[in-house]
C-alpha positions as a printed Julia matrix, in Angstrom:
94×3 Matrix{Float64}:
 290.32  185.83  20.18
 290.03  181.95  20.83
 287.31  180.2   21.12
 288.39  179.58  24.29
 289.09  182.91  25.75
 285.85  184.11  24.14
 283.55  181.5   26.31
 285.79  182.48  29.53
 285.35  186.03  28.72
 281.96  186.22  29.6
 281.69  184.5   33.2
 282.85  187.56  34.8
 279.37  189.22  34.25
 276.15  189.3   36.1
 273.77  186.51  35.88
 271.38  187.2   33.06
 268.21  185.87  32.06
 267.29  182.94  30.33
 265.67  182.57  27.42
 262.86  180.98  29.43
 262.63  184.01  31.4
 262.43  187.11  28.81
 260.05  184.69  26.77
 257.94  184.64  29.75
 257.88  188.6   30.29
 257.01  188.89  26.53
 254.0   186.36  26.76
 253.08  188.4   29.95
 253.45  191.79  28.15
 250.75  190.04  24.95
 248.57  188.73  27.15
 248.29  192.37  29.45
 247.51  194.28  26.86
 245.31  191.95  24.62
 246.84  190.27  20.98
 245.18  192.3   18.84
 246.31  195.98  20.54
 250.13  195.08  20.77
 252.54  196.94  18.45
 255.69  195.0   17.46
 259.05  196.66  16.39
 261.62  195.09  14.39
 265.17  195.24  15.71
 265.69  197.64  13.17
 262.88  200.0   14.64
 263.9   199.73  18.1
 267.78  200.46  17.21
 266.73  203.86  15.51
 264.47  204.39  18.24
 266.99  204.12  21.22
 269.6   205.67  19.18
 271.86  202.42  19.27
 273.52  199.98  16.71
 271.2   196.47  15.71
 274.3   194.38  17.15
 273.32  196.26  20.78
 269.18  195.46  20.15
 270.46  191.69  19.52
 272.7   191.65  22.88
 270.21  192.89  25.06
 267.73  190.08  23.48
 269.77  187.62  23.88
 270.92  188.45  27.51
 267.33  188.99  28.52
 267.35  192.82  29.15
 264.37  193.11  26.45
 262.11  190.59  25.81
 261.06  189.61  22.31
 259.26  187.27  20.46
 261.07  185.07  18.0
 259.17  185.29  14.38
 261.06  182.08  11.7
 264.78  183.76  12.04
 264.01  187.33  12.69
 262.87  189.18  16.12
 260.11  191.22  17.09
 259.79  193.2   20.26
 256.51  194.38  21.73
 256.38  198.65  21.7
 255.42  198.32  25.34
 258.76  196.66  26.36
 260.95  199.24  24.77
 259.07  201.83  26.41
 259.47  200.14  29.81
 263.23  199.41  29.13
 263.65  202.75  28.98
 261.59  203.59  31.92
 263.31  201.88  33.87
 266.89  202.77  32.92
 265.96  206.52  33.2
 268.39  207.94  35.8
 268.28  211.96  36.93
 272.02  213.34  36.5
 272.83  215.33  39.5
């Protein structure tokens, strides 16, 4: 795929979050629950915990779905935010 197709492939979707946004949810998310009692998982962690690939924890980063804290070139994402995620994605199957 082009460069070009690849940038138009993408404004079809829903709005997402910016950066801005999931950066203020994280700070919210630390500053709830106090610095010192927050438990940060590495993208790693939070794959095997959900059961998906890395490349998925890095897409809903970036869009915004999760928010995480950016640590020099690596990610971490507060427990408390997975947990919620999931929470909140929870639907009952009929």
């Amino acid at each position: 795929m082009t460069t070009s197709a690849q940038s138009s492939a993408g404004k079809d979707k829903a709005p997402r979050r910016s950066r801005a946004a999931s950066d203020e949810v994280a700070q919210a998310s630390i500053a709830e629950a106090g610095l010192a009692e927050v438990r940060f998982l590495t993208v790693a962690e939070v794959a095997s915990f959900m059961r998906v690939s890395k490349m998925t924890v890095y897409r809903m980063v970036h869009g915004g779905d999760l928010p995480a804290v950016r640590v020099g070139r690596s990610f971490r994402v507060p427990e408390k935010a997975v947990h919620d995620y999931l929470r909140a994605a929870y639907i009952e199957a009929g």
